[in-house]
């Protein structure tokens, strides 16, 4: 089988592994009489497992194969849906949260790495931005369409969204099994892979990209965490939140889709859009807040695909491990930021908090952009 088949298979896989139960998962927990403390435990356990196994998961993909890593991610995703489907209490849902954490372990950085290595085998790495942008666009666009009817399906039977999720993950397993592993030219063991990843991460150019990804992604996640209260401040009725969330996903995908067409605008374009969006959240009202949210989501897709291309073009070996290091740094930095800005929001209120978010973002991002310009990256 040609390596080219990996590309459409990866598109389909990326659509199928999205958790379709997301819009109703908290309602499902409450339906089973769980407390918010217990719900918080699920999120904490999932985050801890993913963070603790982030880098080992990347090493597994580099040593044993990215295809097998994607298969394992889908298997753990399937187990998650099965446990939610048959479960009716804290213990089963906790096991589901653990399985979901391991699902994240094996997918972090793996899709982009498999796509880049596939294009490398085809001698078409210059097209990575285009195909990676499409990967993001298709997954977000179709996921947005799928998520719209999920609350209605949940109202018919609370178990149905998880049954749909089971079929989706079975499909993802099939898609990943059909892929062809783009093997590296030289085999490495775990120790060699880790040493190479650490050595390459110290490369000044890669270090700049790691920090840029960490800062841009973390501040976008901070802004995203407060979207629901900001929509309430805008005066939008809650019945329209689903439409906004669908638009957000489509715009994130669109931002990634158009990177290869607007790449001459550089990273500055995405950074300016993000800064304008954060400023709009801090000062806006009504429809301005909604526009600001949509700007941030477009910038999210644009910055992600632009920086994914930059770092992948710079990596020589241990690709997935380095991308896992990138995700680890982002998760760690985001955890610190959300803790700080959560306390700020308690003191100032949600909307005034965003002016401090903007100031902090500019303090972190401007020096990195200056270094990037000096190095002509």
mmCIF file of N, CA and C in Angstrom, residues 220 223 227 247-248 251-252 255 269-281 287-303:
data_model
loop_
_atom_site.group_PDB
_atom_site.id
_atom_site.type_symbol
_atom_site.label_atom_id
_atom_site.label_comp_id
_atom_site.label_asym_id
_atom_site.label_seq_id
_atom_site.Cartn_x
_atom_site.Cartn_y
_atom_site.Cartn_z
ATOM 1 N N UNK A 220 -4.418 30.900 24.638
ATOM 2 C CA UNK A 220 -5.680 30.573 23.964
ATOM 3 C C UNK A 220 -6.533 29.677 24.859
ATOM 4 N N UNK A 223 -8.116 31.799 27.593
ATOM 5 C CA UNK A 223 -9.272 32.537 27.068
ATOM 6 C C UNK A 223 -10.460 31.602 26.857
ATOM 7 N N UNK A 227 -14.988 31.206 28.160
ATOM 8 C CA UNK A 227 -15.903 31.552 27.071
ATOM 9 C C UNK A 227 -17.355 31.568 27.535
ATOM 10 N N UNK A 247 -19.655 27.252 15.560
ATOM 11 C CA UNK A 247 -18.918 28.265 14.794
ATOM 12 C C UNK A 247 -17.458 28.342 15.230
ATOM 13 N N UNK A 248 -17.226 28.224 16.534
ATOM 14 C CA UNK A 248 -15.858 28.256 17.056
ATOM 15 C C UNK A 248 -15.021 27.140 16.449
ATOM 16 N N UNK A 251 -14.306 27.838 12.768
ATOM 17 C CA UNK A 251 -13.325 28.904 12.561
ATOM 18 C C UNK A 251 -11.916 28.457 12.944
ATOM 19 N N UNK A 252 -11.795 27.622 13.973
ATOM 20 C CA UNK A 252 -10.481 27.068 14.306
ATOM 21 C C UNK A 252 -9.959 26.245 13.133
ATOM 22 N N UNK A 255 -8.996 28.587 10.275
ATOM 23 C CA UNK A 255 -7.706 29.238 10.515
ATOM 24 C C UNK A 255 -6.549 28.358 10.095
ATOM 25 N N UNK A 269 0.551 37.757 11.954
ATOM 26 C CA UNK A 269 -0.875 37.842 11.634
ATOM 27 C C UNK A 269 -1.715 37.147 12.704
ATOM 28 N N UNK A 270 -1.340 35.916 13.041
ATOM 29 C CA UNK A 270 -2.076 35.164 14.056
ATOM 30 C C UNK A 270 -1.962 35.778 15.436
ATOM 31 N N UNK A 271 -0.778 36.312 15.764
ATOM 32 C CA UNK A 271 -0.565 36.919 17.081
ATOM 33 C C UNK A 271 -1.398 38.191 17.229
ATOM 34 N N UNK A 272 -1.437 39.007 16.173
ATOM 35 C CA UNK A 272 -2.226 40.248 16.214
ATOM 36 C C UNK A 272 -3.714 39.930 16.374
ATOM 37 N N UNK A 273 -4.203 38.928 15.633
ATOM 38 C CA UNK A 273 -5.609 38.524 15.771
ATOM 39 C C UNK A 273 -5.912 38.071 17.194
ATOM 40 N N UNK A 274 -4.998 37.303 17.771
ATOM 41 C CA UNK A 274 -5.186 36.809 19.131
ATOM 42 C C UNK A 274 -5.213 37.963 20.131
ATOM 43 N N UNK A 275 -4.287 38.908 19.981
ATOM 44 C CA UNK A 275 -4.233 40.064 20.888
ATOM 45 C C UNK A 275 -5.497 40.918 20.769
ATOM 46 N N UNK A 276 -5.972 41.122 19.535
ATOM 47 C CA UNK A 276 -7.208 41.893 19.324
ATOM 48 C C UNK A 276 -8.389 41.177 19.980
ATOM 49 N N UNK A 277 -8.422 39.848 19.843
ATOM 50 C CA UNK A 277 -9.500 39.067 20.442
ATOM 51 C C UNK A 277 -9.516 39.182 21.956
ATOM 52 N N UNK A 278 -8.348 39.067 22.586
ATOM 53 C CA UNK A 278 -8.271 39.185 24.048
ATOM 54 C C UNK A 278 -8.672 40.590 24.490
ATOM 55 N N UNK A 279 -8.221 41.607 23.731
ATOM 56 C CA UNK A 279 -8.595 42.987 24.047
ATOM 57 C C UNK A 279 -10.114 43.164 23.938
ATOM 58 N N UNK A 280 -10.706 42.570 22.901
ATOM 59 C CA UNK A 280 -12.155 42.656 22.722
ATOM 60 C C UNK A 280 -12.914 42.044 23.887
ATOM 61 N N UNK A 281 -12.391 40.951 24.440
ATOM 62 C CA UNK A 281 -13.029 40.330 25.601
ATOM 63 C C UNK A 281 -12.928 41.222 26.839
ATOM 64 N N UNK A 287 -22.308 41.945 20.883
ATOM 65 C CA UNK A 287 -21.787 41.224 19.725
ATOM 66 C C UNK A 287 -20.267 41.332 19.612
ATOM 67 N N UNK A 288 -19.671 42.395 20.186
ATOM 68 C CA UNK A 288 -18.205 42.553 20.156
ATOM 69 C C UNK A 288 -17.531 41.391 20.878
ATOM 70 N N UNK A 289 -18.112 40.951 21.986
ATOM 71 C CA UNK A 289 -17.560 39.815 22.731
ATOM 72 C C UNK A 289 -17.598 38.554 21.874
ATOM 73 N N UNK A 290 -18.703 38.347 21.179
ATOM 74 C CA UNK A 290 -18.832 37.154 20.329
ATOM 75 C C UNK A 290 -17.815 37.193 19.195
ATOM 76 N N UNK A 291 -17.648 38.362 18.566
ATOM 77 C CA UNK A 291 -16.657 38.513 17.490
ATOM 78 C C UNK A 291 -15.247 38.253 18.027
ATOM 79 N N UNK A 292 -14.967 38.757 19.238
ATOM 80 C CA UNK A 292 -13.645 38.562 19.853
ATOM 81 C C UNK A 292 -13.367 37.076 20.075
ATOM 82 N N UNK A 293 -14.374 36.347 20.544
ATOM 83 C CA UNK A 293 -14.221 34.900 20.763
ATOM 84 C C UNK A 293 -13.912 34.194 19.443
ATOM 85 N N UNK A 294 -14.639 34.560 18.397
ATOM 86 C CA UNK A 294 -14.437 33.924 17.095
ATOM 87 C C UNK A 294 -13.070 34.269 16.507
ATOM 88 N N UNK A 295 -12.588 35.498 16.746
ATOM 89 C CA UNK A 295 -11.242 35.883 16.310
ATOM 90 C C UNK A 295 -10.181 35.014 16.989
ATOM 91 N N UNK A 296 -10.357 34.801 18.286
ATOM 92 C CA UNK A 296 -9.401 33.986 19.050
ATOM 93 C C UNK A 296 -9.369 32.560 18.510
ATOM 94 N N UNK A 297 -10.532 32.014 18.177
ATOM 95 C CA UNK A 297 -10.579 30.635 17.681
ATOM 96 C C UNK A 297 -9.962 30.525 16.286
ATOM 97 N N UNK A 298 -10.158 31.546 15.437
ATOM 98 C CA UNK A 298 -9.505 31.546 14.124
ATOM 99 C C UNK A 298 -7.989 31.614 14.304
ATOM 100 N N UNK A 299 -7.545 32.496 15.210
ATOM 101 C CA UNK A 299 -6.110 32.628 15.491
ATOM 102 C C UNK A 299 -5.538 31.326 16.043
ATOM 103 N N UNK A 300 -6.343 30.601 16.822
ATOM 104 C CA UNK A 300 -5.895 29.320 17.373
ATOM 105 C C UNK A 300 -5.500 28.352 16.255
ATOM 106 N N UNK A 301 -6.378 28.208 15.262
ATOM 107 C CA UNK A 301 -6.085 27.308 14.149
ATOM 108 C C UNK A 301 -4.905 27.779 13.323
ATOM 109 N N UNK A 302 -4.851 29.089 13.054
ATOM 110 C CA UNK A 302 -3.771 29.656 12.240
ATOM 111 C C UNK A 302 -2.415 29.459 12.923
ATOM 112 N N UNK A 303 -2.321 29.875 14.195
ATOM 113 C CA UNK A 303 -1.048 29.779 14.920
ATOM 114 C C UNK A 303 -0.598 28.330 15.078
#
